[in-house]
Short mmCIF file of C-alpha atoms and ligand atoms in Angstrom, two decimals:
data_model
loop_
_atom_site.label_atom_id
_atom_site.label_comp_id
_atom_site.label_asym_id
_atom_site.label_seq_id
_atom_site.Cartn_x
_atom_site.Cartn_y
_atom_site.Cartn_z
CA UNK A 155 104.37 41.08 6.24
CA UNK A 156 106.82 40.73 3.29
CA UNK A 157 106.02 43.51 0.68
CA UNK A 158 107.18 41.10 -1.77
CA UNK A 159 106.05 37.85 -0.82
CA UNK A 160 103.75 38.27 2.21
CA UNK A 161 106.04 36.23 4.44
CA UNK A 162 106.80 37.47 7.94
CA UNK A 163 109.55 40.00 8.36
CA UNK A 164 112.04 39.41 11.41
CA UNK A 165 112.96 43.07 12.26
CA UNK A 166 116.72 43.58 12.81
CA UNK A 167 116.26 47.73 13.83
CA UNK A 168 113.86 49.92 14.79
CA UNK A 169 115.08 53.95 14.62
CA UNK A 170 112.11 55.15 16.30
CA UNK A 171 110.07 58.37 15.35
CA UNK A 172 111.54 59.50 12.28
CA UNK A 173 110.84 62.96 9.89
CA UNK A 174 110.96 62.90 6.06
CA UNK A 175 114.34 62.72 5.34
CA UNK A 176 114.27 65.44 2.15
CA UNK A 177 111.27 67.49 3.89
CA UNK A 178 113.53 70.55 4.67
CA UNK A 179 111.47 72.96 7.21
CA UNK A 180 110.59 76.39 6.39
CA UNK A 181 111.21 78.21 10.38
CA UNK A 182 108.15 79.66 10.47
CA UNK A 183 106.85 75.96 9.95
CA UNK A 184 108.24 73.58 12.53
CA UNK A 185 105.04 72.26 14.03
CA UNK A 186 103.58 70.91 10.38
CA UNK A 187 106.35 68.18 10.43
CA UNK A 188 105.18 64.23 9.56
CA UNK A 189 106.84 61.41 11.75
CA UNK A 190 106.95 58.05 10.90
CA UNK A 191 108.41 54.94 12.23
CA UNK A 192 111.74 53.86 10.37
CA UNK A 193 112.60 50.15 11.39
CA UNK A 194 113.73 47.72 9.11
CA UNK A 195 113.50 43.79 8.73
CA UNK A 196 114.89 40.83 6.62
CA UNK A 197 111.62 38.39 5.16
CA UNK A 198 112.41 35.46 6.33
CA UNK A 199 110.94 33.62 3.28
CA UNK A 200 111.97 35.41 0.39
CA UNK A 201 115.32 37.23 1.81
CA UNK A 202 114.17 40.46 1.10
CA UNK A 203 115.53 43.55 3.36
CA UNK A 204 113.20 46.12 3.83
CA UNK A 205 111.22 48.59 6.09
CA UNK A 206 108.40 47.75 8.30
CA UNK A 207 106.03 50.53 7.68
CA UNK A 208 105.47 52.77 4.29
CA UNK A 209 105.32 56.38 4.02
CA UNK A 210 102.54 57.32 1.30
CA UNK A 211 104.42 57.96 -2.08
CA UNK A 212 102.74 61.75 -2.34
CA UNK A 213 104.31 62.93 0.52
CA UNK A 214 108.06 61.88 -0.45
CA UNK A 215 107.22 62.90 -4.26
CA UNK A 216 105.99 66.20 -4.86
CA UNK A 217 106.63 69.81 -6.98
CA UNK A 218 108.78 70.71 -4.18
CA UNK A 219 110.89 67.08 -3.95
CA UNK A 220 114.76 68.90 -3.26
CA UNK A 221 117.05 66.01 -4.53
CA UNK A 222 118.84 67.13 -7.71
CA UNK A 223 120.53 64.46 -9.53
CA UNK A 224 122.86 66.66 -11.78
CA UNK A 225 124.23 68.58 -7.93
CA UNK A 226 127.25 66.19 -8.16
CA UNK A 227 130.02 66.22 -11.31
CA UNK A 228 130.89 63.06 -10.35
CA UNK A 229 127.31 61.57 -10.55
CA UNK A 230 127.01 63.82 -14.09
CA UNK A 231 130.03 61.64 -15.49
CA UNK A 232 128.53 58.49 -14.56
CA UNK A 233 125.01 59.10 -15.90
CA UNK A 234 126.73 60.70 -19.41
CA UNK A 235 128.87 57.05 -19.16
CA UNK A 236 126.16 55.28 -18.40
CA UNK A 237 123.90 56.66 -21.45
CA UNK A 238 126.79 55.78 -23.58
CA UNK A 239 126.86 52.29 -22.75
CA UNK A 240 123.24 51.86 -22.63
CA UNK A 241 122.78 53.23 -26.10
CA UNK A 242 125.99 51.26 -27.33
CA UNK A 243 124.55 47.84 -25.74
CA UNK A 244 120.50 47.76 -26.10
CA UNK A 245 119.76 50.95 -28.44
CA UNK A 246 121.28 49.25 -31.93
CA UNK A 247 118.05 48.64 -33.26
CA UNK A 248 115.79 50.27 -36.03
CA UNK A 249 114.15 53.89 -34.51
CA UNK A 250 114.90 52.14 -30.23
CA UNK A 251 113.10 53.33 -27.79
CA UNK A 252 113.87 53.68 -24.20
CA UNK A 253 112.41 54.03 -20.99
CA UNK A 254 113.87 55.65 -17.68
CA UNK A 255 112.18 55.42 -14.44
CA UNK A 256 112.73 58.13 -11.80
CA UNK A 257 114.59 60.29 -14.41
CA UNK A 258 115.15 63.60 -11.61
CA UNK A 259 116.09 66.30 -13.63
CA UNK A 260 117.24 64.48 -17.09
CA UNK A 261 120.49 63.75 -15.66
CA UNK A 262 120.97 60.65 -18.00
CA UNK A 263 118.10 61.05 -20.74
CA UNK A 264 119.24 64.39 -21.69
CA UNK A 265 122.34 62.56 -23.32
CA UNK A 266 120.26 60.12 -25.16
CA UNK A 267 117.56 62.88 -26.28
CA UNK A 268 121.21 64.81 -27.97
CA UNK A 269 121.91 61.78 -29.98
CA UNK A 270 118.02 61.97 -30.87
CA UNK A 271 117.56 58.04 -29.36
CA UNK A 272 113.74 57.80 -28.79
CA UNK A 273 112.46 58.42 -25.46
CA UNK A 274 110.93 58.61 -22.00
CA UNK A 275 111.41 59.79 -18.57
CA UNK A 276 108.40 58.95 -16.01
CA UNK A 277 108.93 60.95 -12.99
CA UNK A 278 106.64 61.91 -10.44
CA UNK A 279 108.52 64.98 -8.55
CA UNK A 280 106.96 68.07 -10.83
CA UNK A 281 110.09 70.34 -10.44
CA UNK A 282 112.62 67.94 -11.22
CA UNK A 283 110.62 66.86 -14.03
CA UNK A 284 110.19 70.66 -15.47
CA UNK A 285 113.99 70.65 -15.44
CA UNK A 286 114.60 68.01 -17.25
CA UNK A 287 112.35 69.09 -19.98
CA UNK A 288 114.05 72.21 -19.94
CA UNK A 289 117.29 69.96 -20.86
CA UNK A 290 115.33 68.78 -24.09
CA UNK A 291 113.73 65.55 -22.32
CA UNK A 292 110.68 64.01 -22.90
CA UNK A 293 108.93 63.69 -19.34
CA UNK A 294 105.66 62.30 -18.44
CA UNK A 295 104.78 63.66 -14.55
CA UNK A 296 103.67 60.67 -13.06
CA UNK A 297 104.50 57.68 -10.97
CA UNK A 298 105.46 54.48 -13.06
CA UNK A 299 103.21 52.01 -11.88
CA UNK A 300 101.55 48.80 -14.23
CA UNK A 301 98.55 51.60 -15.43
CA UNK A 302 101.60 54.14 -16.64
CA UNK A 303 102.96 51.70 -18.17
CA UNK A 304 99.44 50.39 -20.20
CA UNK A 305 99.44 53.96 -21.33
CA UNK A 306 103.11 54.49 -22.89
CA UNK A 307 102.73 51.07 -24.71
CA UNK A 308 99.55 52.41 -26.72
CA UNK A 309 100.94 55.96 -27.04
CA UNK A 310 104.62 54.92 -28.37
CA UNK A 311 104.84 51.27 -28.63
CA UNK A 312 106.98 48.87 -26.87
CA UNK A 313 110.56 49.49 -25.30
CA UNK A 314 113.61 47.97 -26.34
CA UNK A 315 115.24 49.33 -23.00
CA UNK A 316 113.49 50.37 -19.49
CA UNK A 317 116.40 51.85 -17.43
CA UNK A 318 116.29 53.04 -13.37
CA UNK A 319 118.67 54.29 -11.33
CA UNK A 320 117.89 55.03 -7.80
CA UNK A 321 114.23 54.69 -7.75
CA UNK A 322 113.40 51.23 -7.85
CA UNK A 323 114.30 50.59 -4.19
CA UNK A 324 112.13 53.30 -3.40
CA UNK A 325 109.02 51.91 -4.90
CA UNK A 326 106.96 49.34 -2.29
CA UNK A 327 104.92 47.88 -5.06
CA UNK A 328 106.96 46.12 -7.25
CA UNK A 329 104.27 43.86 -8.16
CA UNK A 330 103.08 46.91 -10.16
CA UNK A 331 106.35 47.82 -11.61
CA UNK A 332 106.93 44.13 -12.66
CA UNK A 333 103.50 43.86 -14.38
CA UNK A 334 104.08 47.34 -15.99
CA UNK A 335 107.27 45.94 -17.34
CA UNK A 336 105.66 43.19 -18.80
CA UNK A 337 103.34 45.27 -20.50
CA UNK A 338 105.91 47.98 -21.62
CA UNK A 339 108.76 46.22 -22.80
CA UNK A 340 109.23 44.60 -26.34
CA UNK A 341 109.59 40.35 -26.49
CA UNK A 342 113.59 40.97 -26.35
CA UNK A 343 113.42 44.13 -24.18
CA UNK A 344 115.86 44.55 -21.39
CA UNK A 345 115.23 46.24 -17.94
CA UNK A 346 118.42 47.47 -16.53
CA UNK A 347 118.63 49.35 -12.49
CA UNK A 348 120.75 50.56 -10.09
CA UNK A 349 120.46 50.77 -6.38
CA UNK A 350 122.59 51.11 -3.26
CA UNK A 351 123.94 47.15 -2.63
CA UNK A 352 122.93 45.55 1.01
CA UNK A 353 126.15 44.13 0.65
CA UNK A 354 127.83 47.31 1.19
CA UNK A 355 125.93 48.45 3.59
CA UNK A 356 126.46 46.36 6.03
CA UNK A 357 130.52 45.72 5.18
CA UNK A 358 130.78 49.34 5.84
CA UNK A 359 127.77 50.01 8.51
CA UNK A 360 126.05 52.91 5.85
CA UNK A 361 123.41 52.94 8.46
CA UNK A 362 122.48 56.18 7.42
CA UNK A 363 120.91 54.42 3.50
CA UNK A 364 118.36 53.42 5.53
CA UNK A 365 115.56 56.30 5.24
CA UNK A 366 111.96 56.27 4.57
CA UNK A 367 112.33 57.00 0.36
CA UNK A 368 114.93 53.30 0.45
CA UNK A 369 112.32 51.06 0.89
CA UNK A 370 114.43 48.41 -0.24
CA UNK A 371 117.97 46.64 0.33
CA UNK A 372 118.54 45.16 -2.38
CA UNK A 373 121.08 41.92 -2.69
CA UNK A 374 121.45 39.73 -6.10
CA UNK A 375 120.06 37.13 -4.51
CA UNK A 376 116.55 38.68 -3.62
CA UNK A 377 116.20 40.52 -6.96
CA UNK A 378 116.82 37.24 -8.24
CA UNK A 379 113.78 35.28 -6.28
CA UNK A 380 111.80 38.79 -6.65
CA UNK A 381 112.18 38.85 -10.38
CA UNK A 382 111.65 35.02 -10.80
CA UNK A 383 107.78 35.66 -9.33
CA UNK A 384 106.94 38.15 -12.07
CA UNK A 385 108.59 36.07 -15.00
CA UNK A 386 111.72 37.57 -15.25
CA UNK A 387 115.41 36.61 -14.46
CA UNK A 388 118.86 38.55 -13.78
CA UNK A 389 121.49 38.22 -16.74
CA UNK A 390 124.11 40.04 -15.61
CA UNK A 391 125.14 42.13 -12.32
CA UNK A 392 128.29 44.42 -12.07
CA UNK A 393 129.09 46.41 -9.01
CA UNK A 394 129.33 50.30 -9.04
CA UNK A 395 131.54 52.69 -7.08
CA UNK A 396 128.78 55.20 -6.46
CA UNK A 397 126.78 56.34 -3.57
CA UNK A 398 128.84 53.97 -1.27
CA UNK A 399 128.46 50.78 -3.28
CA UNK A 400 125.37 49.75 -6.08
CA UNK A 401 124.61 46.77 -8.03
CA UNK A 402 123.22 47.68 -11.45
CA UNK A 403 121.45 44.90 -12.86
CA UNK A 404 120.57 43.48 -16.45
CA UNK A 405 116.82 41.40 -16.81
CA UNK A 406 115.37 39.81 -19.19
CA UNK A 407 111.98 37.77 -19.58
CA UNK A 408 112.80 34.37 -17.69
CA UNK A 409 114.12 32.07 -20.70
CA UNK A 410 115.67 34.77 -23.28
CA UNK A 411 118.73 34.43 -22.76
CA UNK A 412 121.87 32.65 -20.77
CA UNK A 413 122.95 34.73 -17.47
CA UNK A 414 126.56 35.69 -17.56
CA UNK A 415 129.18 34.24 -15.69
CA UNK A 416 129.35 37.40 -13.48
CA UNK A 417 125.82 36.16 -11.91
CA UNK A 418 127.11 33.37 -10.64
CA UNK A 419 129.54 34.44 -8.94
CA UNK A 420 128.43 36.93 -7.25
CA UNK A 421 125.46 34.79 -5.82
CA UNK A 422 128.22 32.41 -4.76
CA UNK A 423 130.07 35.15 -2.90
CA UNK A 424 126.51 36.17 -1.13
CA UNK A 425 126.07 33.07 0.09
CA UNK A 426 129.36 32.97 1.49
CA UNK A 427 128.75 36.27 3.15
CA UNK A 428 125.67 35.21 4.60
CA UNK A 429 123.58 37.97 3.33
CA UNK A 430 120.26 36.92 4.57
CA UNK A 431 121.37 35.33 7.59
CA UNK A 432 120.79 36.89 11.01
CA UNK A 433 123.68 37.04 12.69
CA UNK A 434 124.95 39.22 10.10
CA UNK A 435 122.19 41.95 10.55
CA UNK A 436 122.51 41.52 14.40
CA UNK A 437 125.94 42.65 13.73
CA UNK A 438 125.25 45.39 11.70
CA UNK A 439 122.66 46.89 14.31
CA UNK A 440 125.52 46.68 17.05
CA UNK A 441 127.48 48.73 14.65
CA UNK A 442 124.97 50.99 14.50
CA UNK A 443 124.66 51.81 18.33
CA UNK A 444 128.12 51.95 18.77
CA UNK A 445 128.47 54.52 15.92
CA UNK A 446 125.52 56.54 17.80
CA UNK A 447 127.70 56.58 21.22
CA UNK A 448 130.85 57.24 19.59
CA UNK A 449 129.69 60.14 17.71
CA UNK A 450 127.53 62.08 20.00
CA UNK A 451 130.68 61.47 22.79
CA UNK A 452 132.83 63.14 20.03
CA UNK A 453 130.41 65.83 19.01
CA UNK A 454 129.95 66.78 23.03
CA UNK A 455 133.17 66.68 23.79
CA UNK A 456 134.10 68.85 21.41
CA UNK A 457 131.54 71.26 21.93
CA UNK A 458 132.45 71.42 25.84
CA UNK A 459 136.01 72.49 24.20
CA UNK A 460 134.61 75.19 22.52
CA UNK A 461 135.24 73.95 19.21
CA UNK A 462 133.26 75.12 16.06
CA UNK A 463 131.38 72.25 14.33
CA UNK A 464 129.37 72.38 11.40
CA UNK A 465 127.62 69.60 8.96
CA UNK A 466 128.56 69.27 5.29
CA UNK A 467 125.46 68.21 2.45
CA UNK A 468 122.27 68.56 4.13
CA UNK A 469 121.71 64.69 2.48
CA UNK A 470 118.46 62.54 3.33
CA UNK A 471 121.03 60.16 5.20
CA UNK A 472 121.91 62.64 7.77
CA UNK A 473 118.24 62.80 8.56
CA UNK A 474 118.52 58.84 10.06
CA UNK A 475 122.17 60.43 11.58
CA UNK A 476 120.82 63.28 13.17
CA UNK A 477 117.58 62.42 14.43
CA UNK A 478 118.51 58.43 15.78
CA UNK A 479 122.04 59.83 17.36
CA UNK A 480 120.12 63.29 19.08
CA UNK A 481 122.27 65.67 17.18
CA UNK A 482 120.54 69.09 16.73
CA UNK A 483 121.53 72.83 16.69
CA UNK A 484 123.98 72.52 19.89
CA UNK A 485 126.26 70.09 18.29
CA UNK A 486 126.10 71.08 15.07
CA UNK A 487 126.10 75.09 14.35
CA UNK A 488 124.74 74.59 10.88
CA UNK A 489 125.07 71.93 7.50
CA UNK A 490 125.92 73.36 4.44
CA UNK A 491 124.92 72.22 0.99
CA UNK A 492 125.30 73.57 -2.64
CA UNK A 493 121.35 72.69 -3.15
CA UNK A 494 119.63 76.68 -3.45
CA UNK A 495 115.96 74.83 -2.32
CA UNK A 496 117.29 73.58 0.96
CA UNK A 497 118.94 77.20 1.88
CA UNK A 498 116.96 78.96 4.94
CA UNK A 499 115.57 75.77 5.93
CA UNK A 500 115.65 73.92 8.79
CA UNK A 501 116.80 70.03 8.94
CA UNK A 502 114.32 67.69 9.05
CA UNK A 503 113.39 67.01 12.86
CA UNK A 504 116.76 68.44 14.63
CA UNK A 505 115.98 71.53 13.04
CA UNK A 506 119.64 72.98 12.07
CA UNK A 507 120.14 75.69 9.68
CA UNK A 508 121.20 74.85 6.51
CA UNK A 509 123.30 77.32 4.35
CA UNK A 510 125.29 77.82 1.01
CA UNK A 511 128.63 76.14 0.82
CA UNK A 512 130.01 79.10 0.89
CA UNK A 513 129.53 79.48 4.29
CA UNK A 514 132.10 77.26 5.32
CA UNK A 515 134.79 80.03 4.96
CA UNK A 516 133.26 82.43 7.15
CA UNK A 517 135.30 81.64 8.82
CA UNK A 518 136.57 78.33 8.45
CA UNK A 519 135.01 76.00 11.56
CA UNK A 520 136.87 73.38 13.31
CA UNK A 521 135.12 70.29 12.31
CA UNK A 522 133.27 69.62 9.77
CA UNK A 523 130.68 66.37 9.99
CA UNK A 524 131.22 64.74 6.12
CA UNK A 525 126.99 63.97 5.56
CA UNK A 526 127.36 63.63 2.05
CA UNK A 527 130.39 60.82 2.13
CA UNK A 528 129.46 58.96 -0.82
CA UNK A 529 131.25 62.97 -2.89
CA UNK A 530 134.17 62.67 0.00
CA UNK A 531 136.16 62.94 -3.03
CA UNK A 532 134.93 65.72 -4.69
CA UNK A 533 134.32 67.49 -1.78
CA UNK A 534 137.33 67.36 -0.32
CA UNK A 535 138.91 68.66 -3.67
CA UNK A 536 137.18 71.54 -3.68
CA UNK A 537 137.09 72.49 -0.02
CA UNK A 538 140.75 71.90 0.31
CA UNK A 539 141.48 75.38 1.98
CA UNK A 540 139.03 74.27 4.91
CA UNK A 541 141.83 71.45 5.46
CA UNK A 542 144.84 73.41 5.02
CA UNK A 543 143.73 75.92 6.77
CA UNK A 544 143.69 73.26 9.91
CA UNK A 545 139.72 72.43 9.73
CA UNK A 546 139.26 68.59 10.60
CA UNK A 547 136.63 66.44 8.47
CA UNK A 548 134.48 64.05 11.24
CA UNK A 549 133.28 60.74 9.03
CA UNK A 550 131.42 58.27 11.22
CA UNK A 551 131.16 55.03 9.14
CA UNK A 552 132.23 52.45 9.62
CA UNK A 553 133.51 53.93 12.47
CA UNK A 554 133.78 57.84 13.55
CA UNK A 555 136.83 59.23 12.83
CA UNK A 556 138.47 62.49 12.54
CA UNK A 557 140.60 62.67 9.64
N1 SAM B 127 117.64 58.59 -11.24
C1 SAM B 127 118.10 59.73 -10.48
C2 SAM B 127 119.46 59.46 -9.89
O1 SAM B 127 119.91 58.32 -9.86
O2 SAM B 127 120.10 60.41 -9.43
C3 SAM B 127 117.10 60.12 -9.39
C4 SAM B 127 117.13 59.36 -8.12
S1 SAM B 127 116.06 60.06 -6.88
C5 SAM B 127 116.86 59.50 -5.44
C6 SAM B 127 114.61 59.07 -6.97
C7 SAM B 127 113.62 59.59 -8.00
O3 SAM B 127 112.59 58.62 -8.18
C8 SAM B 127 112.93 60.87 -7.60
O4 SAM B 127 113.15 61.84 -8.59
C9 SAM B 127 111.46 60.47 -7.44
O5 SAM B 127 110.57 61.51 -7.77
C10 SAM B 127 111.37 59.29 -8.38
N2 SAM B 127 110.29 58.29 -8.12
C11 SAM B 127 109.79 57.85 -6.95
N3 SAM B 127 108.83 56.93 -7.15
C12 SAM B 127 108.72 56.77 -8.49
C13 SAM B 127 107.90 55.96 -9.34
N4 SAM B 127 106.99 55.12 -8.85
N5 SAM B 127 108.07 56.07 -10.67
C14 SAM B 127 108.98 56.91 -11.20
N6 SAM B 127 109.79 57.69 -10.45
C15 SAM B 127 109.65 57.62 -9.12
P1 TMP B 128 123.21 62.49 -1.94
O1 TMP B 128 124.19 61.99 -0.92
O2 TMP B 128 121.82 61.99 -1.71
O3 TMP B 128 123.71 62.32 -3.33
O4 TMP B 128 123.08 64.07 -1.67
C1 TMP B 128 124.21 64.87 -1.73
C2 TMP B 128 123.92 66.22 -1.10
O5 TMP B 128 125.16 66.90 -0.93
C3 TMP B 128 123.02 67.12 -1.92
O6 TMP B 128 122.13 67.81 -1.07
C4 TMP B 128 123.99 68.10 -2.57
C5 TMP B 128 125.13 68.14 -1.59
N1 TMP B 128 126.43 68.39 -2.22
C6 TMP B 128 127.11 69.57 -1.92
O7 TMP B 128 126.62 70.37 -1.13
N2 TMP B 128 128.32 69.78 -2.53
C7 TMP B 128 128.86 68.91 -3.42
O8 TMP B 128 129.95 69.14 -3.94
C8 TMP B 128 128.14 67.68 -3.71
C9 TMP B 128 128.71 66.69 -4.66
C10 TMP B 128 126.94 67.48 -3.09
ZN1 ZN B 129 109.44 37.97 1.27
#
């Protein structure tokens, strides 16, 4: 049943048995792992995409949650780019105050806090949270929900801005955040997110976004109809070039104000695409399959060739990758990542080693299986010797390649 409407949900993939994707396994702990099943459906009434069953939000969520926003420069510029504009466009006002949901480790706030803007991050994950008070941010540990929300209204007033990035895809009851909203945000107040665009997804078969903390694939079209049932409407959309392809999104209460021309036309284009209709996701999940053959053919293959493979950015994606496809220590020697808290650990469910970055040059390895695509730039920049040195980067959407 629709999490957003309670229509039925035509299911379009099922994974199977899936871990956590960001619960990195200490060895001596392999047998304390939770499974879940990852499939994922379009509602048929309200056009939402999202998964059939929920993992409970404590066990994604935690002191020990490893995701770092402020691991990737290029994610650093955008959030110090982002706070800019934010504060430029919606902060104007006498003594503003804003709002972030999900703020990780103050990789955006911490900007706004410098320029001494009035603030708020909510964010559930305690060690994230510590560091971004340790950046000068104003955190309240907790899970923004309609009763967080009652509370930050009497203890600092209403919000001119609430801002989200990331997190509001993640969060199954939106019906809460919605009300919360209501509650929290002044009569002109503007709530502004950004999350990974179904639209992308599926042009460039990013199976791997789908994961137990995405609950959500988002499209204009069903934030619009979402946001129409709690009283508010979309006033303006722009695409983003990060993590493979986001919408960010402007709302307003329904009524306060015309919806820009961008809006429009984007909606248009959706319908053009065919974004909720199924043919397009039975595509997609042929896409998917093929990418499973093709990649475990190439990873055996070169295996039984005696070539050295290893994984780069031990991301929650490459959980979906690496568990769906089969692909565990004897295809893949070990996954590197620059993240200290996933060092020593095991991958979630195949169980592969995961080590420093530095690794990679010890010596360099043959192939190296690009997990954390959506820094392909930035990676490759600074891993350039593996390259020269004649080490071969394996990408596998939309289609495995060696390049
Ligand atoms: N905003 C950061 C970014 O874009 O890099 C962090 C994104 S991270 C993938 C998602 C964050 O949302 C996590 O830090 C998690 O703890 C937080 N989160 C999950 N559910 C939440 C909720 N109900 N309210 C606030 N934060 C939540
Ligand atoms: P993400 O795809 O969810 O943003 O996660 C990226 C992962 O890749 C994260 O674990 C950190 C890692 N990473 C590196 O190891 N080196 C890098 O240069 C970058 C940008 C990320
Ligand atoms: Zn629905």
């Amino acid at each position: 049943m629709c999490r957003v409407c309670g229509g039925p949900v035509r299911q379009f993939f099922d994974f199977g048995r899936q871990p956590l994707s960001d619960a990195f396994v200490d060895p001596d702990r392999v047998d304390e792992e939770y499974f879940y099943r990852l499939a994922v459906g379009l509602c048929e009434s309200c056009g939402m995409t999202q998964l059939l069953d929920e993992v409970p939000r404590d066990r994604m969520f935690h002191e020990a949650y490893p995701y770092h926003s402020s691991g990737s420069a290029h994610m650093r510029r955008h959030f110090e780019q982002t706070a800019g504009r934010l504060s430029r466009a919606h902060l104007r006002g006498d003594d503003p105050f804003v709002v972030e949901i999900g703020c990780n480790d103050g990789v955006m706030l911490r900007a706004l806090a410098k320029e001494g803007i009035r603030h708020l991050g909510v964010e559930p994950s305690g060690g994230v949270a510590e560091l971004a008070r340790q950046q000068g941010v104003r955190v309240r540990n907790t899970f923004f929900e309609e009763g967080t929300a009652a509370e930050i209204r009497a203890a600092d007033g209403p919000a001119d801005l609430v801002y989200s990035a990331n997190t509001i895809c993640h969060i199954p009851y939106l019906d809460s955040v919605f009300r919360g909203l209501d509650t929290l945000l002044a009569p002109h107040g503007v709530f502004v997110f950004e999350d990974p665009y179904l639209g992308d997804i599926l042009e460039r078969t990013t199976f791997d976004q789908i994961y137990d903390e995405h609950f959500y694939f988002f499209t204009l079209t069903s934030v619009r109809t979402a946001a129409a049932r709690y009283g508010f409407e979309v006033v303006d959309v722009e695409r983003l070039p990060v993590h493979g392809g986001e919408l960010r999104y402007t709302l307003r209460r329904a009524g306060r104000g015309a919806p820009s021309p961008a809006v429009a036309e984007l909606a248009a284009e959706e319908e053009r695409r065919g974004l909720c209709r199924p043919e397009v996701f039975e595509g997609f999940a042929a896409g998917i399959e093929r990418i499973r053959t093709d990649l475990t053919d190439l990873l055996r293959g070169l295996r039984a060739d005696g070539k050295r493979v290893v994984g780069y950015g031990a991301t929650a994606k490459s959980a979906t990758v690496t568990n769906y496809c089969g692909i565990g220590p004897e295809l893949i020697e070990w996954v590197c990542d620059a993240t200290p808290a996933k060092h020593g650990r095991l991958t979630p469910g195949t169980h592969i080693p995961v080590r420093p970055t530095e690794a990679l040059t010890e010596p360099y390895p043959d192939y190296a299986v690009l997990f954390a695509w959506n820094h392909a730039e930035e990676i490759m920049a600074k891993e350039r010797l593996f390259r020269e040195s004649g080490g071969r980067w394996i990408v596998y959407a939309p289609e495995v390649r060696v390049i």
